[in-house]
PDB file of C-alpha atoms and ligand atoms in Angstrom:
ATOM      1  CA  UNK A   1      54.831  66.318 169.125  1.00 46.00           C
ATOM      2  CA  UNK A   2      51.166  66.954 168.312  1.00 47.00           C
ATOM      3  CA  UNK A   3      49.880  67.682 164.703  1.00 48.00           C
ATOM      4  CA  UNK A   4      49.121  70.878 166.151  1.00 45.00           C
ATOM      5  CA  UNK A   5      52.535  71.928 167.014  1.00 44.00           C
ATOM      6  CA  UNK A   6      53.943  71.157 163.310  1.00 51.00           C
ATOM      7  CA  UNK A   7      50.700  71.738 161.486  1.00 50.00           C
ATOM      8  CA  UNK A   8      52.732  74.994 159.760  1.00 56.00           C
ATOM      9  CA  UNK A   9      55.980  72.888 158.588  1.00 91.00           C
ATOM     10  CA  UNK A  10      54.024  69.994 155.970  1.00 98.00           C
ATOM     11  CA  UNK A  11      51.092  70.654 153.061  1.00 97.00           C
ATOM     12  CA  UNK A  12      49.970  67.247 154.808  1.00 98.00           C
ATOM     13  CA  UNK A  13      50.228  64.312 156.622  1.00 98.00           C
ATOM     14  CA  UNK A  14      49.995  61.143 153.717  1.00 98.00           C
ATOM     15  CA  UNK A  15      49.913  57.638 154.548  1.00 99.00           C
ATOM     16  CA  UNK A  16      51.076  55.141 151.729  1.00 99.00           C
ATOM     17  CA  UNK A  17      50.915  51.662 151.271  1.00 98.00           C
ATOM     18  CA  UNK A  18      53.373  48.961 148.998  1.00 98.00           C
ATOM     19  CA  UNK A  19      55.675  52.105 149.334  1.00 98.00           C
ATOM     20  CA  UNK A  20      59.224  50.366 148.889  1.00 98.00           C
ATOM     21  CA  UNK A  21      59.110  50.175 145.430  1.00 98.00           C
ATOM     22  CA  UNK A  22      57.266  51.132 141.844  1.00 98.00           C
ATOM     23  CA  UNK A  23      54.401  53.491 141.889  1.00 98.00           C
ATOM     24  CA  UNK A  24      53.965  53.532 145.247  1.00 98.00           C
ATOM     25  CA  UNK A  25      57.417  54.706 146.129  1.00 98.00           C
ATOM     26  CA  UNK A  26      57.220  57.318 143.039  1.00 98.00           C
ATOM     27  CA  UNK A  27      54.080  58.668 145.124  1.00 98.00           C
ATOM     28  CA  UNK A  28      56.146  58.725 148.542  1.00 98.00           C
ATOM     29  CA  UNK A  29      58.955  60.966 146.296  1.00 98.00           C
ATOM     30  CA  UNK A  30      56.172  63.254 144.817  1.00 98.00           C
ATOM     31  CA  UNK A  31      54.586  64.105 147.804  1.00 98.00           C
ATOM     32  CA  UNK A  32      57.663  64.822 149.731  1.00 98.00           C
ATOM     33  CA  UNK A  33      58.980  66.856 146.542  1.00 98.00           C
ATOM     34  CA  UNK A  34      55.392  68.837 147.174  1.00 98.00           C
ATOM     35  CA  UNK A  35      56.422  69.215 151.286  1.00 98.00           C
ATOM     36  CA  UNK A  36      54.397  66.558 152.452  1.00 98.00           C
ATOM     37  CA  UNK A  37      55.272  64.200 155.298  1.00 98.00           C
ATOM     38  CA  UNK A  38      54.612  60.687 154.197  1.00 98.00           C
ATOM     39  CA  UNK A  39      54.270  57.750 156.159  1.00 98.00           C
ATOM     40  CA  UNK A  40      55.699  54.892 154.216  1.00 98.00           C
ATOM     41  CA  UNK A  41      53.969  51.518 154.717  1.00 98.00           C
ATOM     42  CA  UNK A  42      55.884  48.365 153.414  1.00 98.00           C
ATOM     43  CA  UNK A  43      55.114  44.505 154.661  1.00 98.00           C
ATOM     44  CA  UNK A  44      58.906  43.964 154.462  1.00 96.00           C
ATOM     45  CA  UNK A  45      60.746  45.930 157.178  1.00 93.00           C
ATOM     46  CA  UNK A  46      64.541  45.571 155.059  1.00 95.00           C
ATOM     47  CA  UNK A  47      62.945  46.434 151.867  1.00 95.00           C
ATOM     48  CA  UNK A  48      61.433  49.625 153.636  1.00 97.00           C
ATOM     49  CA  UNK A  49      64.291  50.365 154.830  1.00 97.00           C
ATOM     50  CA  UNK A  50      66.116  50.317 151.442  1.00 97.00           C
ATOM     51  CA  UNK A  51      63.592  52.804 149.891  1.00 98.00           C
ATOM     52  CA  UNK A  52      63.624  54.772 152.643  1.00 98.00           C
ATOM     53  CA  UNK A  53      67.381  55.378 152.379  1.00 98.00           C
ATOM     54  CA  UNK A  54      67.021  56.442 148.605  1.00 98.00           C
ATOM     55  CA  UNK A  55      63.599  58.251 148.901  1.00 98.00           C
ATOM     56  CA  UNK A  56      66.127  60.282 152.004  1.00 98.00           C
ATOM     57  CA  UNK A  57      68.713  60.512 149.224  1.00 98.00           C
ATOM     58  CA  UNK A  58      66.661  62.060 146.347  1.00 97.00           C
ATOM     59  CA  UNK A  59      64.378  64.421 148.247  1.00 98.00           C
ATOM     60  CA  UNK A  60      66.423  65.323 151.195  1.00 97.00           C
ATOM     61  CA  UNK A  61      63.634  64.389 153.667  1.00 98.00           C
ATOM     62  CA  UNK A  62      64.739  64.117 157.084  1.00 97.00           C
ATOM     63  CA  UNK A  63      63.307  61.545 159.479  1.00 97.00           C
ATOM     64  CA  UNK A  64      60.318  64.105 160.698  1.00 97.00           C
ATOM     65  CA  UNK A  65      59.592  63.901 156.974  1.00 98.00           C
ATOM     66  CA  UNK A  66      59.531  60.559 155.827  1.00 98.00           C
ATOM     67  CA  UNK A  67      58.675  57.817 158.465  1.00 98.00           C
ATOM     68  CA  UNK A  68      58.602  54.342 157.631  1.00 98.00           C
ATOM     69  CA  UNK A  69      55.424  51.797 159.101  1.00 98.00           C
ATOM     70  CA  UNK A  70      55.452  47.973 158.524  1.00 98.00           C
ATOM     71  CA  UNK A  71      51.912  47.628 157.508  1.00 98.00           C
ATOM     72  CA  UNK A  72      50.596  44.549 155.798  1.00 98.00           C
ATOM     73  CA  UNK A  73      47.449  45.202 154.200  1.00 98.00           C
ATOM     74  CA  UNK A  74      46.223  41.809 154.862  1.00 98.00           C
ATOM     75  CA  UNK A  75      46.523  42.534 158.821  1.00 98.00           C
ATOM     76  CA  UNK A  76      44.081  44.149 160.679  1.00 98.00           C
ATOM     77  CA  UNK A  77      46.498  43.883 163.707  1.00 98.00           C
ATOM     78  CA  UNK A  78      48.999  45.853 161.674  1.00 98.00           C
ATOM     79  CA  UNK A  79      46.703  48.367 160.644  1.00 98.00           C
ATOM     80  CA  UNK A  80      45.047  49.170 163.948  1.00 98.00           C
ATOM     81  CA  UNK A  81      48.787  49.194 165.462  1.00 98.00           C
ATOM     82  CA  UNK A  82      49.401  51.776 162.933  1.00 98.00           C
ATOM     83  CA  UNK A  83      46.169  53.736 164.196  1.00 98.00           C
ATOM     84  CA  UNK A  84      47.307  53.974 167.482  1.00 98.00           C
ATOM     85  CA  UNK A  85      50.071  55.340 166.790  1.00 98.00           C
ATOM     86  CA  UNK A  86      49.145  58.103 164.496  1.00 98.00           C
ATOM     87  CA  UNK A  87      46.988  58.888 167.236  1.00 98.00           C
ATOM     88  CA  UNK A  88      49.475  58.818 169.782  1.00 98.00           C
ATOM     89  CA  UNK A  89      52.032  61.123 167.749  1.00 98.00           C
ATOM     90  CA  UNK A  90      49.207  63.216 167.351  1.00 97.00           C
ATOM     91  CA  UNK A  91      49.472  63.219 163.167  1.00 98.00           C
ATOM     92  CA  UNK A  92      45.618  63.704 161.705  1.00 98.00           C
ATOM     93  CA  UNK A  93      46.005  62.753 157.947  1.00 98.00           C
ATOM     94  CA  UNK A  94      45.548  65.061 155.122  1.00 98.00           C
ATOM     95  CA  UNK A  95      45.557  61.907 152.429  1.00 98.00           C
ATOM     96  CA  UNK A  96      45.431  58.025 152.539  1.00 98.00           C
ATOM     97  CA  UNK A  97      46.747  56.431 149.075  1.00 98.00           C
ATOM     98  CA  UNK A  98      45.829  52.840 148.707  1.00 99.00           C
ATOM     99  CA  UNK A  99      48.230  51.596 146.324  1.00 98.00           C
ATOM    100  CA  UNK A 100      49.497  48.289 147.526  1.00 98.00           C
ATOM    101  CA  UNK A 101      48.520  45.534 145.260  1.00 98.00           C
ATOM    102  CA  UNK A 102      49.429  42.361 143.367  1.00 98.00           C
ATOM    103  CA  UNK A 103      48.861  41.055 139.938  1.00 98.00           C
ATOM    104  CA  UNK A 104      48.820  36.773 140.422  1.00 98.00           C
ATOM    105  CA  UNK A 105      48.003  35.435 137.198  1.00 97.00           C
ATOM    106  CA  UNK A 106      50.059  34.779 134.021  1.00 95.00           C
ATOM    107  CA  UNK A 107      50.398  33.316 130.830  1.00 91.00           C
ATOM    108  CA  UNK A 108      53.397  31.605 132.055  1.00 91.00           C
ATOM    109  CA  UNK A 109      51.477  30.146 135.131  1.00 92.00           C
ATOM    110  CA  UNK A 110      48.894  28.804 133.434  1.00 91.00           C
ATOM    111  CA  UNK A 111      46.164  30.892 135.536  1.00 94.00           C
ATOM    112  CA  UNK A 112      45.739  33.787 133.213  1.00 97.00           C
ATOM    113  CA  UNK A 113      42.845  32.322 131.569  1.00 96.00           C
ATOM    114  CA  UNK A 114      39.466  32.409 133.477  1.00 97.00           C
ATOM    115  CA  UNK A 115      38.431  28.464 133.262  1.00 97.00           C
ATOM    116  CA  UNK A 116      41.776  27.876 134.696  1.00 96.00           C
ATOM    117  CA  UNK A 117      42.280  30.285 137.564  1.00 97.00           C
ATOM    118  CA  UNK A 118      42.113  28.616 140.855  1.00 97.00           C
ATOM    119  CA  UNK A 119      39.985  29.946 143.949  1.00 97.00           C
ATOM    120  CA  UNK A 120      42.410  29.916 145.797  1.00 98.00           C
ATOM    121  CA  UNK A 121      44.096  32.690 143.459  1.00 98.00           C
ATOM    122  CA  UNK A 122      41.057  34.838 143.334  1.00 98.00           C
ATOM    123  CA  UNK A 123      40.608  34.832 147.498  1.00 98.00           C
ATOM    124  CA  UNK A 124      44.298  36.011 147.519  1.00 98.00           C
ATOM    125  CA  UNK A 125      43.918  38.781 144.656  1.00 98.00           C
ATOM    126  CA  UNK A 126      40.882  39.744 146.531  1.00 98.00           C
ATOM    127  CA  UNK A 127      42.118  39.845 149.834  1.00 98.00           C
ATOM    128  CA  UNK A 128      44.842  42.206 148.953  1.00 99.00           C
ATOM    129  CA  UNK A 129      43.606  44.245 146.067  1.00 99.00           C
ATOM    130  CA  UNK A 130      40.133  44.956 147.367  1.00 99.00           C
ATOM    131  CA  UNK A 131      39.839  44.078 151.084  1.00 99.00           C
ATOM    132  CA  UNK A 132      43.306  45.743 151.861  1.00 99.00           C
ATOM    133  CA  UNK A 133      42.049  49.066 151.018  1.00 99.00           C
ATOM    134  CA  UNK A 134      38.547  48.373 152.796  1.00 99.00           C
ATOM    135  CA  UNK A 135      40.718  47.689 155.807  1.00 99.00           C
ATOM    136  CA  UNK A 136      43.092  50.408 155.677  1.00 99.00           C
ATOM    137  CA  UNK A 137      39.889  53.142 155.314  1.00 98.00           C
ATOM    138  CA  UNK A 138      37.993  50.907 157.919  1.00 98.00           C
ATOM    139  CA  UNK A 139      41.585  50.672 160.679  1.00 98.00           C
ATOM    140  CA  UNK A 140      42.017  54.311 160.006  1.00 98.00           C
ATOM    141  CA  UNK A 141      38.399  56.553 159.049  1.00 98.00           C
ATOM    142  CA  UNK A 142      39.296  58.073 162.732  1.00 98.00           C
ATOM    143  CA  UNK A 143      42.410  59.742 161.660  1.00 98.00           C
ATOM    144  CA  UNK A 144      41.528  61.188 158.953  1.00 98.00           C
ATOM    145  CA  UNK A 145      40.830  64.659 159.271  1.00 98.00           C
ATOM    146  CA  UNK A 146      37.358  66.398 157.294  1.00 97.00           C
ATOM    147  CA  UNK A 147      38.445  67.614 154.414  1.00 97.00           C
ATOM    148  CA  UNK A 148      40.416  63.988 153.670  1.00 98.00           C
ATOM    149  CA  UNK A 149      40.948  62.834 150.737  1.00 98.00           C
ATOM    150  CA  UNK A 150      41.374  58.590 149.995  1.00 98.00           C
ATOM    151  CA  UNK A 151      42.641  57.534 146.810  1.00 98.00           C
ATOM    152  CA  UNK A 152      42.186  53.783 145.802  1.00 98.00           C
ATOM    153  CA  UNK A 153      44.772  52.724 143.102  1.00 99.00           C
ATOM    154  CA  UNK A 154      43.058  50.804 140.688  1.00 98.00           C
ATOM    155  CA  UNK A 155      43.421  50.045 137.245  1.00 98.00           C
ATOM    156  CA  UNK A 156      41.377  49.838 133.592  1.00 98.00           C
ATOM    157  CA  UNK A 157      41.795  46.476 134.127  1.00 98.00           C
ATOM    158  CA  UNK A 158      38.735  46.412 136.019  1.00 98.00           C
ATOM    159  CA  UNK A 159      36.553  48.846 134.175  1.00 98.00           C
ATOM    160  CA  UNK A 160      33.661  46.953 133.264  1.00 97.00           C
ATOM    161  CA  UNK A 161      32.890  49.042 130.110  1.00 95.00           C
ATOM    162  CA  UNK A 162      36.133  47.952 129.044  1.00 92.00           C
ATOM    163  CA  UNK A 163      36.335  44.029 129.765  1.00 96.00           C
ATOM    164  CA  UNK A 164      38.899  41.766 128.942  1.00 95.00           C
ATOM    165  CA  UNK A 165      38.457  37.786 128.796  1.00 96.00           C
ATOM    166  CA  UNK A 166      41.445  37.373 130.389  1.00 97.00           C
ATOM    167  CA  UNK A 167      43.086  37.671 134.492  1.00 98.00           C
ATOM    168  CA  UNK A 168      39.790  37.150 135.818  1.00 98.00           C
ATOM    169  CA  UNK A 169      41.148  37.266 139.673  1.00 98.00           C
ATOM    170  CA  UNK A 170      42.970  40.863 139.077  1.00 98.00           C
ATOM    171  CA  UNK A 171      39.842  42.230 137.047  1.00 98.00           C
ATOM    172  CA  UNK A 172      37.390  41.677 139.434  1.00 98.00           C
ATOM    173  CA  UNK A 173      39.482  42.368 142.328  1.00 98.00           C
ATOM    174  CA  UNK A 174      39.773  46.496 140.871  1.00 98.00           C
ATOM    175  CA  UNK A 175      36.571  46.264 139.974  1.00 98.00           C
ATOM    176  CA  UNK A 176      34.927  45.253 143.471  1.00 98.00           C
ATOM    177  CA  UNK A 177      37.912  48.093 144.473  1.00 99.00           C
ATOM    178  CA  UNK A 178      35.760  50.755 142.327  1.00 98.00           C
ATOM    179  CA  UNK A 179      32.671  49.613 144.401  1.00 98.00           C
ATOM    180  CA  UNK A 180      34.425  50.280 147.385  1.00 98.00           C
ATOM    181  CA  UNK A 181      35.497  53.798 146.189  1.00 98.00           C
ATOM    182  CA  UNK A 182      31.706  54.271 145.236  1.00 98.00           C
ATOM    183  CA  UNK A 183      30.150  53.146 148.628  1.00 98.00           C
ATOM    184  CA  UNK A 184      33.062  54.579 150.459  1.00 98.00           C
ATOM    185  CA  UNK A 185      32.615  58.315 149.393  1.00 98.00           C
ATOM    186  CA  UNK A 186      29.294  57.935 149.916  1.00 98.00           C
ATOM    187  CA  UNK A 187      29.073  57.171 153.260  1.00 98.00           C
ATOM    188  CA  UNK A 188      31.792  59.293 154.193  1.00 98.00           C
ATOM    189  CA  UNK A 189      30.407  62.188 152.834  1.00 97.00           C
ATOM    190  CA  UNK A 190      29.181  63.413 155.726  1.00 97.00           C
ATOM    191  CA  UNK A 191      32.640  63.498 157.535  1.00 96.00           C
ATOM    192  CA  UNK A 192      33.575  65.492 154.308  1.00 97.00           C
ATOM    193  CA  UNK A 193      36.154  62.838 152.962  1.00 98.00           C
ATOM    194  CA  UNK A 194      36.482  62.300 149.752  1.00 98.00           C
ATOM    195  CA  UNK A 195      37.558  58.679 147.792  1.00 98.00           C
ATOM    196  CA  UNK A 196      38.876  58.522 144.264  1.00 98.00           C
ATOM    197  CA  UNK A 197      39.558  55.261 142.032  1.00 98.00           C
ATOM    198  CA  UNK A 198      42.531  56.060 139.928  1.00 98.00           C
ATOM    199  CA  UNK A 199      44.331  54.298 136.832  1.00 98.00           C
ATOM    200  CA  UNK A 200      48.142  54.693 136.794  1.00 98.00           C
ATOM    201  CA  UNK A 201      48.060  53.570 132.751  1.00 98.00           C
ATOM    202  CA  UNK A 202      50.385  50.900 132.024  1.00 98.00           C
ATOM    203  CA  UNK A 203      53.608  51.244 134.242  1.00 98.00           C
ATOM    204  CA  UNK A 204      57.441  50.193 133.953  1.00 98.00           C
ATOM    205  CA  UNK A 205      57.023  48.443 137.377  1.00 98.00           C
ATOM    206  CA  UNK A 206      57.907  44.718 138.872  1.00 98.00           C
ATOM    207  CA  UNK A 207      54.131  44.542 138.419  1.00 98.00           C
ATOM    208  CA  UNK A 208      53.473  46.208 134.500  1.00 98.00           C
ATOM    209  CA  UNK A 209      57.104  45.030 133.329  1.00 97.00           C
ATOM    210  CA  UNK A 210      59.846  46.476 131.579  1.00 97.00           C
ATOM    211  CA  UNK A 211      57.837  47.279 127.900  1.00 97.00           C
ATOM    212  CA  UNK A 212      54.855  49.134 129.663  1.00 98.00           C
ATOM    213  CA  UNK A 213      54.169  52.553 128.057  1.00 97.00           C
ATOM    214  CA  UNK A 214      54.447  54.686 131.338  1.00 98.00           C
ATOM    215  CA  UNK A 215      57.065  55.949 133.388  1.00 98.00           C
ATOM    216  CA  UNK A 216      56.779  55.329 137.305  1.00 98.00           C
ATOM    217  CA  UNK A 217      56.800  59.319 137.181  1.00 98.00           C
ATOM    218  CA  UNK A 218      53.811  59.461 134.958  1.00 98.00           C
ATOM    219  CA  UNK A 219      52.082  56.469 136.687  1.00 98.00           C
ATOM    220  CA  UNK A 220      51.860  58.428 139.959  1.00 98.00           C
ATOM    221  CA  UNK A 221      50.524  61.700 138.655  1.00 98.00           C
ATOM    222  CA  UNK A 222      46.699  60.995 138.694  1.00 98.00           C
ATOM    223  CA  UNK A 223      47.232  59.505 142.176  1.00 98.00           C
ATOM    224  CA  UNK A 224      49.083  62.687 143.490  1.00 98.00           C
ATOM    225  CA  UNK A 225      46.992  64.978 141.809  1.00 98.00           C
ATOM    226  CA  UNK A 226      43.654  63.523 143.195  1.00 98.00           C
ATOM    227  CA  UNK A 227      45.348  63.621 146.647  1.00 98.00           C
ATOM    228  CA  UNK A 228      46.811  67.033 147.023  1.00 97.00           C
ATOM    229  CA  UNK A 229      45.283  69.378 143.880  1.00 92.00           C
ATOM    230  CA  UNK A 230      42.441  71.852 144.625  1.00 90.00           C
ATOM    231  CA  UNK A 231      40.766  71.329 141.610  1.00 91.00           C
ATOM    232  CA  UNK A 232      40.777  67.184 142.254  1.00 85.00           C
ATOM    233  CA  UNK A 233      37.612  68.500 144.660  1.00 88.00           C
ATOM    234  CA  UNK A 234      35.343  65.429 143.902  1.00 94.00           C
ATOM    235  CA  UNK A 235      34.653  62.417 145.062  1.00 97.00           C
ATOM    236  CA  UNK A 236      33.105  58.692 144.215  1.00 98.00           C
ATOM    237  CA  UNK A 237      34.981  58.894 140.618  1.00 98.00           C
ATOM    238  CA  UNK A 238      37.430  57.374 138.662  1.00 98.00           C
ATOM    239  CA  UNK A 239      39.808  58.744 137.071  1.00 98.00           C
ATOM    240  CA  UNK A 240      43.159  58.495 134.476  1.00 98.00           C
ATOM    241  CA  UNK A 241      45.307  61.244 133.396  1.00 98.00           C
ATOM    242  CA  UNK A 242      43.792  63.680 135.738  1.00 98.00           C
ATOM    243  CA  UNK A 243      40.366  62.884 133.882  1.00 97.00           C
ATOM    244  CA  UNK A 244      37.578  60.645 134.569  1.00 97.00           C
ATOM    245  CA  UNK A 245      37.162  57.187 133.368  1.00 97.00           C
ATOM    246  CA  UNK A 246      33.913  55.790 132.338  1.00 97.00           C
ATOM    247  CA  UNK A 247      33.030  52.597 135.135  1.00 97.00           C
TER     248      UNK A 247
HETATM  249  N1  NAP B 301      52.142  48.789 136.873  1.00 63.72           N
HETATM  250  C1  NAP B 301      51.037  48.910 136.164  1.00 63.72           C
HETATM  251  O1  NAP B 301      51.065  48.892 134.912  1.00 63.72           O
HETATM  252  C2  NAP B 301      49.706  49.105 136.857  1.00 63.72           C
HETATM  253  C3  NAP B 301      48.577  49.324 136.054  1.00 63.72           C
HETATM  254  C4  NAP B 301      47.348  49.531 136.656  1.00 63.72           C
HETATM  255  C5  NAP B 301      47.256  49.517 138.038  1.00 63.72           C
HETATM  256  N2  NAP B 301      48.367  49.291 138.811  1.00 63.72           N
HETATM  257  C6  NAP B 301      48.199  49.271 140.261  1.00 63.72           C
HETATM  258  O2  NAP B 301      49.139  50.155 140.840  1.00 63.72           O
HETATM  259  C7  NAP B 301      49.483  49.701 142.159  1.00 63.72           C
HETATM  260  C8  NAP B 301      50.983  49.645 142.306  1.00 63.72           C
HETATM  261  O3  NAP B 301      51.469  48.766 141.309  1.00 63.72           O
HETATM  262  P1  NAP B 301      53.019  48.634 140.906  1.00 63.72           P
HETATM  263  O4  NAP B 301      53.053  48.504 139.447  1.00 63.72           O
HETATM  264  O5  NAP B 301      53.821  49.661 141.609  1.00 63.72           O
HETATM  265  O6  NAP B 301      53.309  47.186 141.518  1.00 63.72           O
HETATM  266  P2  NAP B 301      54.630  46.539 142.144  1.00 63.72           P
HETATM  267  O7  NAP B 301      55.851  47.180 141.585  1.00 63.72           O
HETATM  268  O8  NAP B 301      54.450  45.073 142.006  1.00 63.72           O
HETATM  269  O9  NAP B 301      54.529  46.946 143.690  1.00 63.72           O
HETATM  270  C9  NAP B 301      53.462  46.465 144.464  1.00 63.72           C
HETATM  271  C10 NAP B 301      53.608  46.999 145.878  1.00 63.72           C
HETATM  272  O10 NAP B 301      52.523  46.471 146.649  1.00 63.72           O
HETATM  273  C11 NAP B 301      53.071  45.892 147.835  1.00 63.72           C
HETATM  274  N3  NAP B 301      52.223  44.846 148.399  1.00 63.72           N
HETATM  275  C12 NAP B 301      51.789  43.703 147.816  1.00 63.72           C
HETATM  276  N4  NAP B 301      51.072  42.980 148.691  1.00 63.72           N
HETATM  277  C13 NAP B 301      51.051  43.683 149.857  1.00 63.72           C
HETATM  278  C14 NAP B 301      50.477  43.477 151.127  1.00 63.72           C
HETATM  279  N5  NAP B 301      49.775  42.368 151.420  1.00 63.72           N
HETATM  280  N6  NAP B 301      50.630  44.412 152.074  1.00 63.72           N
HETATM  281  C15 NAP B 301      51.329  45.541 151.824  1.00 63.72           C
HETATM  282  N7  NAP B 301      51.941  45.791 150.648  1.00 63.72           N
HETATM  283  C16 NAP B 301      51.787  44.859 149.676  1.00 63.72           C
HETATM  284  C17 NAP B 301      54.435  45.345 147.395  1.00 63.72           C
HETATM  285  O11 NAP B 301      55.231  45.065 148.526  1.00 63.72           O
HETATM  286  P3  NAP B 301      56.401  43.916 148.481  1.00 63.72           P
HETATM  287  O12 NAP B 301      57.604  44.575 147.865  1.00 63.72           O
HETATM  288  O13 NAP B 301      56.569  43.564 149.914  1.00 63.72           O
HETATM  289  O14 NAP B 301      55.866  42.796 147.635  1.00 63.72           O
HETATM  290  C18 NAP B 301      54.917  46.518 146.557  1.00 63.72           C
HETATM  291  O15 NAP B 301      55.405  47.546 147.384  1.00 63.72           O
HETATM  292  C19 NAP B 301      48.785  48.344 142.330  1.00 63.72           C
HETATM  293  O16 NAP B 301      47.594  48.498 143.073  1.00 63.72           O
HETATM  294  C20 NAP B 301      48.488  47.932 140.902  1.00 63.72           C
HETATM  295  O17 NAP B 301      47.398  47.052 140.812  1.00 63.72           O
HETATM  296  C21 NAP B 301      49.584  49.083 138.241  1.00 63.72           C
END
């Protein structure tokens, strides 16, 4: 099938990262809710497999719809395999949403404080907060069709105007993200993609815990929005609740 030949049936064609569960798989659900076709990335083939099933369930997307990729963000190899094939199915995409990410330091381990946090800890934030979506728009700037639109999911957390003295590794990882976003949209201007640095809020994930504010639902609205919505027509900001957020 070429993108072509199906263009008429989807609003889209999205890829997704860290989609098997939390925000990430609320994003999957929105989009297909909207008539998108999503490509689901997960590092962990079974747990893809188990959202897949109940992303199938809710929205009734059949397998042209929703189509599951084992993509590690870490892995160049993974992400160039995923490339390829996008190119060989012939799908150009409409949206890329970098949302896979991890939160390493706690209270509990000792690391959330900023004399303590090992190196080790910050390379490891870093290498999947901010160089996994640097990889993903690197692997994949060729299918993304003009008119693209990238959306880095990032967090307050990392808003320099706004500093904490606290998680030093997951701070600085969102905020090198947001200089990503920045450089990023600049030099893809000219191919006439846009890239967006959102905030979910505070989110009743694995990662924000069961006492956050936000609902997975809410979480995923800025992201969606600055993905799909006509009036989300800018690019090289950052953004919460549909609005933009100071750096
Ligand atoms: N929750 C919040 O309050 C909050 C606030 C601000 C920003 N955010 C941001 O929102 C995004 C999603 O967070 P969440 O709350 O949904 O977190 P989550 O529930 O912990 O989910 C994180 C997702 O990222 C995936 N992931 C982690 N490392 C990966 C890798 N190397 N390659 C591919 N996927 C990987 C996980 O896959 P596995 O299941 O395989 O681990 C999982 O699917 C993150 O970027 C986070 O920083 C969250």
């Amino acid at each position: 099938m070429t993108d072509s030949a199906d263009k008429s049936t989807f609003k889209g064609n999205a890829v997704v990262t860290g989609a098997n569960r939390g925000i990430g798989m609320e994003v999957c659900r929105q989009l297909l809710q909207q008539g998108w076709r999503v490509i689901a990335c997960v590092r962990d083939q079974q747990a893809g497999a188990a959202a897949i099933k109940q992303l199938r369930a809710d929205t009734g997307a059949d397998a042209q719809q929703l189509i599951l990729r084992r993509v590690d963000v870490t892995s160049m190899t993974d992400i160039r395999s995923l490339s390829r094939w996008l190119a060989e199915v012939g799908f150009q995409l409409q949206a890329l949403i970098n949302n896979a990410g991890v939160f390493l330091e706690s209270a509990a381990a000792g690391n959330a404080d900023p004399l303590q946090v090992e190196v080790t800890t910050m390379l490891q934030t870093f290498n999947i907060n901010t160089l996994g979506p640097l990889r993903m728009v690197q692997g994949l700037v060729d299918n993304i069709a003009a008119g693209g639109r990238i959306v880095n999911v990032s967090s307050g957390m990392g808003q320099l105007s706004d500093m904490g003295d606290n998680h030093l590794a997951y701070r600085t990882s969102k905020t090198a993200l947001n200089a990503v976003t920045v450089v990023m949209a600049r030099r893809l201007a000219d191919r006439q993609i846009s890239v967006n640095a959102c905030c979910p809020g505070w989110v009743r994930t694995d990662m924000g815990g069961a006492h956050a504010e936000r609902s997975v639902d809410q979480g995923a609205d800025t992201i969606v929005w600055l993905a799909t919505a006509t009036e989300a027509d800018g690019s090289g900001g950052f953004y919460r609740d549909r609005a933009r957020l100071d750096w």
